[in-house]
PDB file of C-alpha atoms in Angstrom:
ATOM      1  CA  UNK F   1      -9.920 -14.562 -19.351  1.00 74.00           C
ATOM      2  CA  UNK F   2      -6.811 -12.657 -18.110  1.00 79.00           C
ATOM      3  CA  UNK F   3      -6.817  -9.210 -16.938  1.00 78.00           C
ATOM      4  CA  UNK F   4      -3.494  -7.453 -16.692  1.00 82.00           C
ATOM      5  CA  UNK F   5      -3.824  -4.725 -14.251  1.00 82.00           C
ATOM      6  CA  UNK F   6      -0.785  -2.536 -13.454  1.00 86.00           C
ATOM      7  CA  UNK F   7      -0.373  -2.279  -9.533  1.00 83.00           C
ATOM      8  CA  UNK F   8      -0.460   1.659  -9.375  1.00 86.00           C
ATOM      9  CA  UNK F   9      -3.862   1.543 -11.196  1.00 89.00           C
ATOM     10  CA  UNK F  10      -5.048  -0.925  -8.319  1.00 87.00           C
ATOM     11  CA  UNK F  11      -3.625   1.088  -5.613  1.00 87.00           C
ATOM     12  CA  UNK F  12      -5.167   4.276  -7.059  1.00 90.00           C
ATOM     13  CA  UNK F  13      -8.808   2.510  -7.359  1.00 92.00           C
ATOM     14  CA  UNK F  14      -8.302   1.148  -3.782  1.00 92.00           C
ATOM     15  CA  UNK F  15      -7.196   4.805  -2.405  1.00 90.00           C
ATOM     16  CA  UNK F  16      -9.795   6.680  -4.152  1.00 92.00           C
ATOM     17  CA  UNK F  17     -12.857   4.331  -2.870  1.00 94.00           C
ATOM     18  CA  UNK F  18     -11.118   4.365   0.544  1.00 91.00           C
ATOM     19  CA  UNK F  19     -11.044   8.615   0.606  1.00 90.00           C
ATOM     20  CA  UNK F  20     -14.602   8.803  -0.815  1.00 92.00           C
ATOM     21  CA  UNK F  21     -16.103   6.016   1.545  1.00 94.00           C
ATOM     22  CA  UNK F  22     -14.099   6.649   5.062  1.00 93.00           C
ATOM     23  CA  UNK F  23     -13.690  10.314   4.400  1.00 93.00           C
ATOM     24  CA  UNK F  24     -10.456  10.716   6.423  1.00 92.00           C
ATOM     25  CA  UNK F  25      -9.132  14.239   7.029  1.00 93.00           C
ATOM     26  CA  UNK F  26      -6.939  15.707   4.563  1.00 91.00           C
ATOM     27  CA  UNK F  27      -4.138  16.273   6.852  1.00 93.00           C
ATOM     28  CA  UNK F  28      -3.947  12.422   7.501  1.00 92.00           C
ATOM     29  CA  UNK F  29      -3.965  11.399   4.035  1.00 90.00           C
ATOM     30  CA  UNK F  30      -0.899  13.762   3.282  1.00 91.00           C
ATOM     31  CA  UNK F  31       0.810  12.605   6.323  1.00 93.00           C
ATOM     32  CA  UNK F  32       0.490   9.142   5.709  1.00 90.00           C
ATOM     33  CA  UNK F  33       1.805   9.588   2.202  1.00 88.00           C
ATOM     34  CA  UNK F  34       4.401  11.668   3.136  1.00 92.00           C
ATOM     35  CA  UNK F  35       5.645   9.377   6.015  1.00 91.00           C
ATOM     36  CA  UNK F  36       5.850   6.327   3.595  1.00 88.00           C
ATOM     37  CA  UNK F  37       7.676   8.330   0.929  1.00 89.00           C
ATOM     38  CA  UNK F  38      10.372   9.222   3.745  1.00 91.00           C
ATOM     39  CA  UNK F  39      10.526   5.607   5.461  1.00 89.00           C
ATOM     40  CA  UNK F  40      11.130   4.428   1.667  1.00 86.00           C
ATOM     41  CA  UNK F  41      14.520   6.169   1.656  1.00 88.00           C
ATOM     42  CA  UNK F  42      15.478   5.548   5.240  1.00 90.00           C
ATOM     43  CA  UNK F  43      17.677   2.981   7.039  1.00 92.00           C
ATOM     44  CA  UNK F  44      14.553   1.184   7.899  1.00 91.00           C
ATOM     45  CA  UNK F  45      13.666   0.324   4.287  1.00 91.00           C
ATOM     46  CA  UNK F  46      15.418  -2.903   4.031  1.00 92.00           C
ATOM     47  CA  UNK F  47      14.072  -4.069   7.329  1.00 92.00           C
ATOM     48  CA  UNK F  48      10.420  -3.123   5.944  1.00 89.00           C
ATOM     49  CA  UNK F  49      11.241  -4.907   2.727  1.00 90.00           C
ATOM     50  CA  UNK F  50      12.513  -7.913   4.334  1.00 92.00           C
ATOM     51  CA  UNK F  51       9.305  -8.015   6.492  1.00 91.00           C
ATOM     52  CA  UNK F  52       7.045  -7.520   3.691  1.00 88.00           C
ATOM     53  CA  UNK F  53       8.671 -10.347   1.447  1.00 90.00           C
ATOM     54  CA  UNK F  54       8.324 -12.521   4.978  1.00 90.00           C
ATOM     55  CA  UNK F  55       4.718 -11.661   5.017  1.00 86.00           C
ATOM     56  CA  UNK F  56       3.730 -12.310   1.358  1.00 85.00           C
ATOM     57  CA  UNK F  57       5.802 -15.749   1.844  1.00 87.00           C
ATOM     58  CA  UNK F  58       3.499 -16.749   4.748  1.00 87.00           C
ATOM     59  CA  UNK F  59       0.280 -15.790   2.974  1.00 85.00           C
ATOM     60  CA  UNK F  60       1.301 -17.645  -0.278  1.00 85.00           C
ATOM     61  CA  UNK F  61       2.582 -20.794   1.433  1.00 81.00           C
ATOM     62  CA  UNK F  62       0.020 -23.393   1.441  1.00 65.00           C
ATOM     63  CA  UNK F  63       0.119 -26.843   3.140  1.00 61.00           C
ATOM     64  CA  UNK F  64      -1.210 -29.888   1.569  1.00 55.00           C
TER      65      UNK F  64
END
């Protein structure tokens, strides 16, 4: 059985349970969301994207 789940739904579920279980202060949640939003439109965005792709490639690479 294959389940297709959009990434945003998965992120929302993890975020919901993370906030409920860990109880971070609201200012920290807002700061992290705002910081991520601002970094996504900065000159650092290509470096972040490249590092993310490299990290995913490292994790997905399997040796036999």
